[in-house]
C-alpha atoms as a PDB file:
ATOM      1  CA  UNK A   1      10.150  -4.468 -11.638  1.00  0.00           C
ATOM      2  CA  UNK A   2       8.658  -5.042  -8.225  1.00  0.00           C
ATOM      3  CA  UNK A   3      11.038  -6.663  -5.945  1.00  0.00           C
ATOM      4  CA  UNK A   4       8.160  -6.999  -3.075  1.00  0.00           C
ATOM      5  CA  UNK A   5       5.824  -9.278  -5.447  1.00  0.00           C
ATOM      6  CA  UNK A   6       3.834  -9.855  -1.858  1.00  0.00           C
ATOM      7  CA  UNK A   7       6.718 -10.935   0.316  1.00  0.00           C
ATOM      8  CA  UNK A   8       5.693  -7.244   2.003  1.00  0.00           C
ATOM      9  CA  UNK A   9       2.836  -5.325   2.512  1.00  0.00           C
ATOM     10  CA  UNK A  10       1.622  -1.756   3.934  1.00  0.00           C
ATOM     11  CA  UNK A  11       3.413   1.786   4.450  1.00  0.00           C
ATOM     12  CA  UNK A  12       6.458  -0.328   6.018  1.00  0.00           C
ATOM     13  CA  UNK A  13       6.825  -2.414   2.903  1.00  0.00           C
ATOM     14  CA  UNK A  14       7.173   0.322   0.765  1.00  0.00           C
ATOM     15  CA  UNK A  15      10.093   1.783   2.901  1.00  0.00           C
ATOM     16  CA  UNK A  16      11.718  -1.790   3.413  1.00  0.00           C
ATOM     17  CA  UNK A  17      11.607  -1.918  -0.341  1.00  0.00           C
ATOM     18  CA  UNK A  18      12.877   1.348  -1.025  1.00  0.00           C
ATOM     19  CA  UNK A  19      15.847   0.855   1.390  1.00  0.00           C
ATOM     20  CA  UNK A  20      16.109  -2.936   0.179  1.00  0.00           C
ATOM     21  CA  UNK A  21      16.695  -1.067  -3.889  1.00  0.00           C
ATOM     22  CA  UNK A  22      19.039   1.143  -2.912  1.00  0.00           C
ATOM     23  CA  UNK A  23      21.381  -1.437  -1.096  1.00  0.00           C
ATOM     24  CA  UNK A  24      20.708  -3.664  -4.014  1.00  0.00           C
ATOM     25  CA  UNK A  25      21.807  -0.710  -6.230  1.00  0.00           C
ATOM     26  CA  UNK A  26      24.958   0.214  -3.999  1.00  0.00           C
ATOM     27  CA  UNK A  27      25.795  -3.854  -3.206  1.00  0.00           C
ATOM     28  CA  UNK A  28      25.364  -3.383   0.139  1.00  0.00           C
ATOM     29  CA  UNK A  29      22.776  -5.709   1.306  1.00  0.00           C
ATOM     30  CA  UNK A  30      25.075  -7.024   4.050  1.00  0.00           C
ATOM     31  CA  UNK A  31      26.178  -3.830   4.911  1.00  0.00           C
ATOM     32  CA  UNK A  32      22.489  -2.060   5.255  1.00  0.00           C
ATOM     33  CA  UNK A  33      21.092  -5.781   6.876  1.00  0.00           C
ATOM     34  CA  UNK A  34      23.806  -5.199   9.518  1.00  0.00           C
ATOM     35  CA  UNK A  35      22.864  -1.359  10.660  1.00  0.00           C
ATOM     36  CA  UNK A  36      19.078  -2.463  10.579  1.00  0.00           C
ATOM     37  CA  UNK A  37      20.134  -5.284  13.386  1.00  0.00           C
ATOM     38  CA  UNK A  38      22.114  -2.827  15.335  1.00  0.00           C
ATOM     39  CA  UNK A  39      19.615  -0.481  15.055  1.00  0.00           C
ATOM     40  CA  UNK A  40      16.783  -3.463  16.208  1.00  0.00           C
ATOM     41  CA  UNK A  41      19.138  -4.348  19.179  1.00  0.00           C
ATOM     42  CA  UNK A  42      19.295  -1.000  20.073  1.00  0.00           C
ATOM     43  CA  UNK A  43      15.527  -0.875  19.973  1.00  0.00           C
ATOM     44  CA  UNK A  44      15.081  -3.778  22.087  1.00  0.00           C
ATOM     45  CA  UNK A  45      18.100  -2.029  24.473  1.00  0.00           C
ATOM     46  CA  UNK A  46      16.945   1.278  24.713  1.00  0.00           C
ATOM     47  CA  UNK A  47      13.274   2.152  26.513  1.00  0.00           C
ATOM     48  CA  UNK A  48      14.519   6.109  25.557  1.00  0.00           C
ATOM     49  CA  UNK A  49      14.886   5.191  21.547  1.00  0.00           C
ATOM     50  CA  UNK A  50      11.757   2.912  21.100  1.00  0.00           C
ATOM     51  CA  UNK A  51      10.015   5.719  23.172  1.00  0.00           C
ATOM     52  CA  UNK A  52      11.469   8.463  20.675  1.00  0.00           C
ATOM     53  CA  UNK A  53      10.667   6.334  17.781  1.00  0.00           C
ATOM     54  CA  UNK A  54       6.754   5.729  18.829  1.00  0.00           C
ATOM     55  CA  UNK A  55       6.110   9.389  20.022  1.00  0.00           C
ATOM     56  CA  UNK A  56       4.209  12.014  17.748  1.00  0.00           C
ATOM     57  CA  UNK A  57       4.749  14.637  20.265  1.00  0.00           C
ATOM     58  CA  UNK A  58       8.829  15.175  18.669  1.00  0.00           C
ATOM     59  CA  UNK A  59       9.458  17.301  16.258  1.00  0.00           C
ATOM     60  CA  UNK A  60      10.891  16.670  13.205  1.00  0.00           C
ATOM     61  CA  UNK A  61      13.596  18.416  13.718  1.00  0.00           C
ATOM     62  CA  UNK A  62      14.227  16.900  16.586  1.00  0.00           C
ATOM     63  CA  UNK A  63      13.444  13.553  16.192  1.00  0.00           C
ATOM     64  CA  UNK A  64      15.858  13.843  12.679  1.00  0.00           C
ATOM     65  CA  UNK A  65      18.849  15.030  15.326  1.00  0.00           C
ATOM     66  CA  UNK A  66      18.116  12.149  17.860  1.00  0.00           C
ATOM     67  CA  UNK A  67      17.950   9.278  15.481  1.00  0.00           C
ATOM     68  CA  UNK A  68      21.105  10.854  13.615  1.00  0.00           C
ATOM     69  CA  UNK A  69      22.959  10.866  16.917  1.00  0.00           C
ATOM     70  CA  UNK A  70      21.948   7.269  17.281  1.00  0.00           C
ATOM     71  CA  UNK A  71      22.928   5.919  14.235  1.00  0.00           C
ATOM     72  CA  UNK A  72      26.778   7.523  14.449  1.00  0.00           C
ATOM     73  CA  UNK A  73      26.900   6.323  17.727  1.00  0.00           C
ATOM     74  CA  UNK A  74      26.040   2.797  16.481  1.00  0.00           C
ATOM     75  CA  UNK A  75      28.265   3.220  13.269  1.00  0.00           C
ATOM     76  CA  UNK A  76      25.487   2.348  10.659  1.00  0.00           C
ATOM     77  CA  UNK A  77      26.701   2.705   7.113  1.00  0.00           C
ATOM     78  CA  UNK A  78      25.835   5.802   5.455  1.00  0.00           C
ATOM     79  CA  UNK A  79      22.399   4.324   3.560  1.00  0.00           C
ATOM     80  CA  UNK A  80      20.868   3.183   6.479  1.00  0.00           C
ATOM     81  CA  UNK A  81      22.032   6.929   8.309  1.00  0.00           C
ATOM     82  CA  UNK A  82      20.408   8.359   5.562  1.00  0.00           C
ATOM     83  CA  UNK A  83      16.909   6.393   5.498  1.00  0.00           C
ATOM     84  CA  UNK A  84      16.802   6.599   9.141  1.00  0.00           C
ATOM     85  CA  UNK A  85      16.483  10.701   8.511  1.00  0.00           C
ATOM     86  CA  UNK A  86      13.922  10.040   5.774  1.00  0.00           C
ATOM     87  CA  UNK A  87      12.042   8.322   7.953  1.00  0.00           C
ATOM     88  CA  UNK A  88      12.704  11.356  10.657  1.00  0.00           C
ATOM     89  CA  UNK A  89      11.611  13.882   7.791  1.00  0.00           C
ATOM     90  CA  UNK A  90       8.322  12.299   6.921  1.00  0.00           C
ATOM     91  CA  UNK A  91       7.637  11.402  10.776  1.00  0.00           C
ATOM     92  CA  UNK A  92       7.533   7.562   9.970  1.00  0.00           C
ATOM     93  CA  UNK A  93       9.894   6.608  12.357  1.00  0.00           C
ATOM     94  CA  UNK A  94       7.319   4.311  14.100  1.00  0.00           C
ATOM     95  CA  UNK A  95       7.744   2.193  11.010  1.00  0.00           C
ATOM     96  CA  UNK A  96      10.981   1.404  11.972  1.00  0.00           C
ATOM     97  CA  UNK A  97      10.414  -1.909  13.600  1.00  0.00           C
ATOM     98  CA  UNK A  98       8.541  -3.273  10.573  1.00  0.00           C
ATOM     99  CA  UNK A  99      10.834  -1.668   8.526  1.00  0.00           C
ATOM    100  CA  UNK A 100      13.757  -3.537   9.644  1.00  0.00           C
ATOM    101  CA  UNK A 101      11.390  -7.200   9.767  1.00  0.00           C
ATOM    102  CA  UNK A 102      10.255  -6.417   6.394  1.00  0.00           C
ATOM    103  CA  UNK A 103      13.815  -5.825   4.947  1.00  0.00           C
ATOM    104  CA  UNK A 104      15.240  -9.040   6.502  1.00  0.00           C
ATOM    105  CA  UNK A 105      12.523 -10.688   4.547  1.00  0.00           C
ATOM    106  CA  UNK A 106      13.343  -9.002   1.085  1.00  0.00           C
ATOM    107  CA  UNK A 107      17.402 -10.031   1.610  1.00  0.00           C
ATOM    108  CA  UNK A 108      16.322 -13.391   2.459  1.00  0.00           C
ATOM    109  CA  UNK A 109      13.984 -13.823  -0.274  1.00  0.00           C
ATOM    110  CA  UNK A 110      16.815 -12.368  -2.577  1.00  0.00           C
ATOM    111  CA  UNK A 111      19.384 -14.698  -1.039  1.00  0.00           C
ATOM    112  CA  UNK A 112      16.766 -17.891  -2.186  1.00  0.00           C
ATOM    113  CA  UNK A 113      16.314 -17.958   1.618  1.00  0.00           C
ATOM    114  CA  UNK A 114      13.004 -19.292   3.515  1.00  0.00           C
ATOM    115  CA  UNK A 115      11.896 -16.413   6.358  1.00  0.00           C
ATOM    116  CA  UNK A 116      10.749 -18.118   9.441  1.00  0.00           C
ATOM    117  CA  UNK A 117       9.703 -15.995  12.446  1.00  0.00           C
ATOM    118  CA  UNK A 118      10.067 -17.342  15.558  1.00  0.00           C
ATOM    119  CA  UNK A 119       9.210 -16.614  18.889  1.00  0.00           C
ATOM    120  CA  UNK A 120      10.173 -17.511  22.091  1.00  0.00           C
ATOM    121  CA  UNK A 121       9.796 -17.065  25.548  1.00  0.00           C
ATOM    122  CA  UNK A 122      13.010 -15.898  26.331  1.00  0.00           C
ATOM    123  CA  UNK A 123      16.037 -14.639  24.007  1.00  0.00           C
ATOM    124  CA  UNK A 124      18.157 -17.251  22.335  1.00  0.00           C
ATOM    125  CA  UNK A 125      21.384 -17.794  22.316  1.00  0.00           C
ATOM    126  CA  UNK A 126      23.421 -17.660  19.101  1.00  0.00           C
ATOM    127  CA  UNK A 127      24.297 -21.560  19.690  1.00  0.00           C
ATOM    128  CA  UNK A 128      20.135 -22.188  19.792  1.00  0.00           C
ATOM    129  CA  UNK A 129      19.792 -19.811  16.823  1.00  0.00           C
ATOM    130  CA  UNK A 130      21.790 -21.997  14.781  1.00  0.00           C
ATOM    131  CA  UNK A 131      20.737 -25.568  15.907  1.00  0.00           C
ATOM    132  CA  UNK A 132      17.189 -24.202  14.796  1.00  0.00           C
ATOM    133  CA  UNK A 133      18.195 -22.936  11.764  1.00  0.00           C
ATOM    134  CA  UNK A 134      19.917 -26.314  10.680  1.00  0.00           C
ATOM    135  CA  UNK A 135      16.623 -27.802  12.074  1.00  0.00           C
ATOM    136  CA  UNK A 136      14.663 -25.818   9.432  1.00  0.00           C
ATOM    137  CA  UNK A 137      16.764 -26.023   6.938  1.00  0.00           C
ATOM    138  CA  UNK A 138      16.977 -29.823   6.929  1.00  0.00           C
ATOM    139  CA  UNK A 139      12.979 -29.551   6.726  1.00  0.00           C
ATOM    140  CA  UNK A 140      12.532 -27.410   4.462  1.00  0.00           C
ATOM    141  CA  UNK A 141      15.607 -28.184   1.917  1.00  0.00           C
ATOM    142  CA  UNK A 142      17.114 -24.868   1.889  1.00  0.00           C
ATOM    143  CA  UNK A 143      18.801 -21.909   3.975  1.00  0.00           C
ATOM    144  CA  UNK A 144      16.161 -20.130   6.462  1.00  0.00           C
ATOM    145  CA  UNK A 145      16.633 -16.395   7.674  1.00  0.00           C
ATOM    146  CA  UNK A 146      15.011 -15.832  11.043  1.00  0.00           C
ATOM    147  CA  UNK A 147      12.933 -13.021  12.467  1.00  0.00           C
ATOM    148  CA  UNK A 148      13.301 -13.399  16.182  1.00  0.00           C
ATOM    149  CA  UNK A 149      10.762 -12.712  19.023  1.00  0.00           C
ATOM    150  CA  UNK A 150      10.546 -13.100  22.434  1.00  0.00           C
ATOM    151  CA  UNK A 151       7.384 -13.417  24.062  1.00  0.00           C
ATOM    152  CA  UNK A 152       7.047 -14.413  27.928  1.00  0.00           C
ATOM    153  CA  UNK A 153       3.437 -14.763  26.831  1.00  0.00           C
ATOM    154  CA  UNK A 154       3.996 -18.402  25.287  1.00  0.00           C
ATOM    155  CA  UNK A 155       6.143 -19.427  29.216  1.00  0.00           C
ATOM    156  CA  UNK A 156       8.514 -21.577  26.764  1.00  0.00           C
ATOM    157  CA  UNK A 157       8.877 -23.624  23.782  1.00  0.00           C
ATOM    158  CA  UNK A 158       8.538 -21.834  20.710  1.00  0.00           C
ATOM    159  CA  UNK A 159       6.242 -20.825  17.502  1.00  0.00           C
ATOM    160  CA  UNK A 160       8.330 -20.970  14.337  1.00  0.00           C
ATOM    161  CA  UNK A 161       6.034 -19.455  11.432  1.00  0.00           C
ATOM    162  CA  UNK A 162       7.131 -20.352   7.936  1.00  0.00           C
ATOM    163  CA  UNK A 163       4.842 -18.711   5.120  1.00  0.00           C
ATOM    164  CA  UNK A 164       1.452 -19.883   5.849  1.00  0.00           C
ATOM    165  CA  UNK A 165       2.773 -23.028   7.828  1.00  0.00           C
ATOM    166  CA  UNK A 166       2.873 -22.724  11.617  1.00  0.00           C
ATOM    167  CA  UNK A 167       4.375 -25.180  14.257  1.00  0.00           C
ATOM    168  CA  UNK A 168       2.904 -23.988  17.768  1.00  0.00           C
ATOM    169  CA  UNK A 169       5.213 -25.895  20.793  1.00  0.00           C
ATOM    170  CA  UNK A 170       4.813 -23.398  23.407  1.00  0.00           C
ATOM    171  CA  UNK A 171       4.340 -24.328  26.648  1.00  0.00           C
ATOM    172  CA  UNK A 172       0.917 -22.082  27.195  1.00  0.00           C
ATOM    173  CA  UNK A 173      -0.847 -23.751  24.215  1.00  0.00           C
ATOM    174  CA  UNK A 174       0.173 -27.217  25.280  1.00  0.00           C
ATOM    175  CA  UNK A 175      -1.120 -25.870  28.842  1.00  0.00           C
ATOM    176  CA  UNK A 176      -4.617 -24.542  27.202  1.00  0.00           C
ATOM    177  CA  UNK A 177      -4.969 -28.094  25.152  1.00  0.00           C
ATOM    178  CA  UNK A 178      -3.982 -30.059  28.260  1.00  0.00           C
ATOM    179  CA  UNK A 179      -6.805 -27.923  30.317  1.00  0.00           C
ATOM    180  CA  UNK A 180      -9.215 -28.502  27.566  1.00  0.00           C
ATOM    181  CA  UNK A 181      -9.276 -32.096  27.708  1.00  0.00           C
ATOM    182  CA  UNK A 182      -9.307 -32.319  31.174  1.00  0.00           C
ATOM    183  CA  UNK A 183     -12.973 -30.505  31.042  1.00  0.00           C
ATOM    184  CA  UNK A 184     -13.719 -32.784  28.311  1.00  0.00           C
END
């Protein structure tokens, strides 16, 4: 059975669902769902790992030692330690970031949650995160999972993606539409 049935695509997909089976297997969605957003944190934290992740000029050797000193030092659980050195072994660490999206999509989607990514300017705080998520869920009729972004990019608001529908209140395209009828 094909847990994926199009919720994700590509090389990433494949290892999101892999990693998403085997926490299914050893109930420990939570558990693996929690390392992944330590380990995306830590991304987002750490120029040195999202620069060891992207580079093809480590070895895989060392590239397996760094990421395995990273995840003990965050405390992942021991599936998501272990995937992480797959990942090491078959040099596909630069999947990691879509990896990690594509996962929190499949737990959602298992959960008989809605996935909406949103971006934003700037980070939000936990006490936005969950005034949007009520927002969305009240809209939509059930629980929503969010994939947050920040991009300075959009100056503020924010674009909040769910499945094909998109609702686009950032700042820069209210700018360009203001601009446009101005020429008009």
């Amino acid at each position: 059975m094909e847990i994926s049935g199009g919720i994700v695509t590509g090389l990433a997909g494949r290892y999101a669902t892999a990693l998403f089976e085997l926490a299914r297997d050893g109930k420990s969605i939570d558990k693996v769902g929690a390392s992944l957003d330590k380990l995306r944190a830590a991304l987002a934290e750490s120029a040195d790992l999202a620069a060891l992740i992207a580079s093809p000029l480590v070895g895989r050797e060392e590239a397996l030692k760094s990421v395995l000193a990273v995840a003990d030092s965050l405390k992942v659980d021991k599936t998501t330690r272990n995937f992480l050195g797959v990942l090491a072994k078959n040099r596909r660490l630069g999947q990691l970031p879509n990896v990690i999206r594509d996962f929190g999509k499949l737990a959602a989607h298992h959960r008989g949650e809605a996935t909406a990514e949103v971006t934003s300017a700037h980070p939000l705080s936990a006490k936005q995160v969950t005034a949007l998520k009520s927002k969305l869920k009240d809209k939509l009729g059930r629980d929503v999972a969010v994939d947050l972004r920040v991009d300075p990019s959009i100056l503020g608001g924010l674009v909040v993606r769910v499945g094909s529908r998109m609702i686009d209140g950032s700042l820069k395209t209210k700018l360009d539409s203001l601009a446009l009828a101005m020429k008009g």
